[in-house]
Amino acid sequence: MDPIFVFEQLLNGLGFGLMLFLLAAGLTLVFGIMDTMNLAHGSLYMAGAYVAARVHEASGSFVGAVLVAVAATVLVAFVLELLIVKRLYARDHLAQVIATFGVILIADDAVKAIWGPSPVMATTPAALAGPVQLLPELPYPAYRLVLLAVGLLVAVGLYVLVNHTRVGMLVRAGASNRKMAEFMGVRVGRVFSFVFALGAALAALAGALMGPISAVQIGMGEAILIPALVVIVIGGIGSVRGAFVAALLVGLVDTAGRAFLPPLLRSVLPPALAADLGPAFAGIAMYVLMAAVLILKPAGLFPARA
Amino acid sequence: MSDELHSAAIPSSGGVARWLPWALLVALALLPVVGAQLGLDYYVGFVRRMLIVMIAATSLNFILGYGGMAALGHAGFIGVGAYTVVALVDAGVSSAWTAWGAAVLVSGAFAALIGAVSLRTRGVYFLMITLAFAQMLYYLAVSLSAYGGDDGYGLYSPLELGAGRTTGDAALFFWVVLAIAALVFSFASRAAVSRFGHALTGIRDNETRMEALGYPVYRLKLAAFTGAGALAGLAGALLASHNNFVSPSTMHWTESATLLVMVVLGGLGRRWGAVLGVAVWLVLSEVLKLYTEYWHWPLGLMLIAVVFAAPRGLAGLFDDRSSA
């Protein structure tokens, strides 16, 4: 196989993985600290994508659009937490699943009412529309490089925040043993509100950045939610480090599956069968990865709770 | 606690509780005749679909409500049942009973395999692994280009029910579905209060204790999971004949989530919970669709309201009234 092609797919996989990480980081902390399953996290991602696409179109400034999208989504998340999620902490996972599924239904209709039922075109910022010559043989879209850079930057920022600041210490304390942290005087409720808003900001950032290279449409939140959940389960619920490793793994496995499996199958199987099985295996790859990890390590790669 | 309240409430409402199911059954049985007179054929079809979804929801209520197994992949088994019918029809089978029977067996086998792996995990991990398997089945269906792949597969000729009649006979097919749904419902109701059902409830409430008492916990859960998968497959097979069409979207994860939502809405682990939940959810969707294209958000609002105001589901509301 062409090494240039492999390298290109590797970069694509890393980019997808980093975006998944932005989503999964918030999800895993919310889950880890308050033991709360928030299916509506994907709706926050959708909100970010829509607001960014529309503001970008209206104002012409991509950076401005991303900032507005993040701010608007954090505002929505603040209301969501105050009205609904806060009251779900003490309930079981099933009640959380049902209530936040209700939020998804409301969010999808709200988006439809505001921006219409058809997909919205999100344009790549003009300055980043062209390719960059990474290697003599390898032109790579400049926008995707920016995506990689932003993703890495946020990951490093989050690492510093969680591991080297006071807030981060409280977050880790809450995630590893909430009751104990409460006894020690940590106001876990406040830490959680902060984490929920942070998670929403990251989800909106991911949505805004993914907009130009994916479809901005109703239901995009539900589609990305499942890979994000797969990531936090593989990584170990509550662990940001685990989410990072798992997100890159899932991003790479998914992209590699789509890029390499079909040609590989074509070389060993009859063409008709290969054409059938290729997309199926590619779609299944990340779930097989999750099943394998859970069989070997039932609490994920980096269990947050001792 | 709530069970004590429940049984205490029975004497006062005993009469109603005894004849209401039969009255309901008679009313439903008369529906195709009355419907044909009044030209309400569409609604007869709607009720038929509702009865089929009730079969699937009842099976989920059994493992989730009594067994405490929060599976988020039940639509996968519905899909397996539907695609079994497709495969057999494609191979030339024309008997409804053969196709439906095979669907039960095949989806039961899938459920046994998936359950054997999934039941080694607990809680959220169980939720996620059942979801993962359903997603695998979904992508498998998408890849089956012989059966239409993403576009789905049309079942153009109705299946034979015997004596020269087919599922194309709307009233007869309705009665067949009604009979199957009634059987499944009474079977599930009996199983819930059998030794097996009580053991399952015990496992839900305290698995370690049941293990210590010598119950084969894993095998009991697997048996319940397999049975529920087989019944979901039956619902899928009936749904295939009802729609005359099968597509992978039957297995999308939001379908599994909706089924879960309907069961919790009605009342988890309650005899009438699944039936009530399906009826309320589908009727409301149908009515809302008539009036507005924005018919999702009232349902979402209702779910949030139920979670906060009626944590035991709609069936639980009736207890409160009769015990007050």
Short mmCIF file of C-alpha atoms in Angstrom, two decimals, chain A residues 6-147:
data_model
loop_
_atom_site.label_atom_id
_atom_site.label_comp_id
_atom_site.label_asym_id
_atom_site.label_seq_id
_atom_site.Cartn_x
_atom_site.Cartn_y
_atom_site.Cartn_z
CA VAL A 6 -1.25 5.46 4.84
CA PHE A 7 0.27 8.60 6.35
CA GLU A 8 -2.62 10.71 5.13
CA GLN A 9 -5.16 8.33 6.65
CA LEU A 10 -3.17 8.33 9.87
CA LEU A 11 -3.52 12.12 10.06
CA ASN A 12 -7.23 11.88 9.30
CA GLY A 13 -7.63 9.29 12.03
CA LEU A 14 -5.78 11.47 14.54
CA GLY A 15 -7.96 14.44 13.62
CA PHE A 16 -11.17 12.47 14.09
CA GLY A 17 -9.80 11.03 17.32
CA LEU A 18 -8.99 14.46 18.72
CA MET A 19 -12.46 15.74 17.92
CA LEU A 20 -13.93 12.67 19.61
CA PHE A 21 -11.74 13.47 22.59
CA LEU A 22 -13.22 16.97 22.85
CA LEU A 23 -16.65 15.37 23.12
CA ALA A 24 -15.65 12.47 25.32
CA ALA A 25 -13.70 14.59 27.85
CA GLY A 26 -16.84 16.37 29.02
CA LEU A 27 -18.93 13.23 28.88
CA THR A 28 -16.49 11.15 30.93
CA LEU A 29 -16.10 13.79 33.64
CA VAL A 30 -19.84 14.33 33.99
CA PHE A 31 -20.26 10.60 34.18
CA GLY A 32 -17.28 10.02 36.41
CA ILE A 33 -18.02 12.69 38.99
CA MET A 34 -21.77 12.69 39.27
CA ASP A 35 -22.43 9.20 37.93
CA THR A 36 -24.79 10.88 35.48
CA MET A 37 -25.38 9.66 31.96
CA ASN A 38 -26.09 12.62 29.71
CA LEU A 39 -27.31 11.53 26.27
CA ALA A 40 -27.97 15.19 25.41
CA HIS A 41 -24.22 15.82 25.15
CA GLY A 42 -24.55 15.17 21.41
CA SER A 43 -27.19 17.90 21.20
CA LEU A 44 -24.69 20.40 22.60
CA TYR A 45 -22.31 19.35 19.81
CA MET A 46 -25.10 19.94 17.29
CA ALA A 47 -25.85 23.37 18.80
CA GLY A 48 -22.18 24.34 18.45
CA ALA A 49 -22.08 23.25 14.82
CA TYR A 50 -25.27 25.12 13.84
CA VAL A 51 -24.43 28.36 15.61
CA ALA A 52 -20.90 28.37 14.21
CA ALA A 53 -22.06 27.67 10.65
CA ARG A 54 -24.69 30.43 10.78
CA VAL A 55 -22.55 33.06 12.48
CA HIS A 56 -19.66 32.31 10.11
CA GLU A 57 -21.96 32.79 7.15
CA ALA A 58 -23.38 36.03 8.52
CA SER A 59 -20.19 37.62 9.85
CA GLY A 60 -17.46 36.11 7.70
CA SER A 61 -15.25 35.57 10.73
CA PHE A 62 -14.58 31.92 11.51
CA VAL A 63 -12.80 32.52 14.82
CA GLY A 64 -15.60 34.82 15.90
CA ALA A 65 -18.16 32.19 14.89
CA VAL A 66 -16.43 29.49 16.94
CA LEU A 67 -16.28 31.77 19.98
CA VAL A 68 -19.96 32.73 19.67
CA ALA A 69 -20.88 29.05 19.24
CA VAL A 70 -18.97 28.08 22.38
CA ALA A 71 -20.49 30.93 24.39
CA ALA A 72 -24.04 30.21 23.21
CA THR A 73 -23.72 26.51 23.93
CA VAL A 74 -22.32 27.10 27.41
CA LEU A 75 -25.33 29.30 28.08
CA VAL A 76 -27.69 26.57 26.88
CA ALA A 77 -25.81 24.02 28.98
CA PHE A 78 -26.07 26.26 32.04
CA VAL A 79 -29.86 26.34 31.71
CA LEU A 80 -29.96 22.61 30.96
CA GLU A 81 -27.96 21.81 34.08
CA LEU A 82 -30.00 24.12 36.28
CA LEU A 83 -33.38 22.86 35.10
CA ILE A 84 -32.83 19.18 34.45
CA VAL A 85 -29.41 17.61 34.92
CA LYS A 86 -28.98 18.91 38.50
CA ARG A 87 -32.13 17.08 39.51
CA LEU A 88 -30.93 13.83 37.97
CA TYR A 89 -27.77 13.27 40.06
CA ALA A 90 -29.53 11.24 42.68
CA ARG A 91 -31.53 9.18 40.19
CA ASP A 92 -30.57 5.89 38.55
CA HIS A 93 -29.00 5.65 35.11
CA LEU A 94 -32.26 4.65 33.49
CA ALA A 95 -34.04 7.80 34.66
CA GLN A 96 -31.08 9.83 33.37
CA VAL A 97 -31.21 8.07 30.01
CA ILE A 98 -34.96 8.70 29.68
CA ALA A 99 -34.87 12.36 30.71
CA THR A 100 -31.87 13.25 28.55
CA PHE A 101 -33.40 11.33 25.63
CA GLY A 102 -36.36 13.66 26.11
CA VAL A 103 -33.91 16.58 25.89
CA ILE A 104 -32.62 15.19 22.56
CA LEU A 105 -36.17 15.14 21.15
CA ILE A 106 -36.74 18.73 22.25
CA ALA A 107 -33.34 19.89 20.96
CA ASP A 108 -33.88 18.34 17.51
CA ASP A 109 -37.24 20.06 17.14
CA ALA A 110 -35.82 23.35 18.40
CA VAL A 111 -33.04 23.23 15.79
CA LYS A 112 -35.61 22.38 13.12
CA ALA A 113 -37.77 25.34 14.17
CA ILE A 114 -34.85 27.78 14.20
CA TRP A 115 -32.77 26.68 11.21
CA GLY A 116 -35.15 24.54 9.17
CA PRO A 117 -35.20 20.81 8.44
CA SER A 118 -32.56 20.69 5.70
CA PRO A 119 -28.80 20.43 6.37
CA VAL A 120 -26.85 23.66 6.66
CA MET A 121 -23.75 24.25 4.58
CA ALA A 122 -20.78 25.06 6.79
CA THR A 123 -18.00 26.61 4.74
CA THR A 124 -14.31 26.17 5.38
CA PRO A 125 -12.73 29.54 6.24
CA ALA A 126 -11.27 30.98 3.03
CA ALA A 127 -7.75 31.33 4.39
CA LEU A 128 -7.63 27.61 5.20
CA ALA A 129 -9.44 26.30 2.13
CA GLY A 130 -6.30 25.27 0.24
CA PRO A 131 -3.91 22.39 0.79
CA VAL A 132 -0.53 22.55 2.49
CA GLN A 133 2.37 20.65 0.96
CA LEU A 134 3.37 18.49 3.94
CA LEU A 135 5.76 16.32 1.93
CA PRO A 136 6.66 16.67 -1.73
CA GLU A 137 4.10 13.95 -2.51
CA LEU A 138 1.56 14.81 0.17
CA PRO A 139 -0.71 17.82 -0.03
CA TYR A 140 -2.92 17.96 3.07
CA PRO A 141 -5.93 20.25 3.64
CA ALA A 142 -4.81 23.22 5.75
CA TYR A 143 -8.11 23.16 7.63
CA ARG A 144 -7.52 19.62 8.85
CA LEU A 145 -4.08 20.62 10.09
CA VAL A 146 -5.64 23.43 12.11
CA LEU A 147 -8.10 20.88 13.49
#
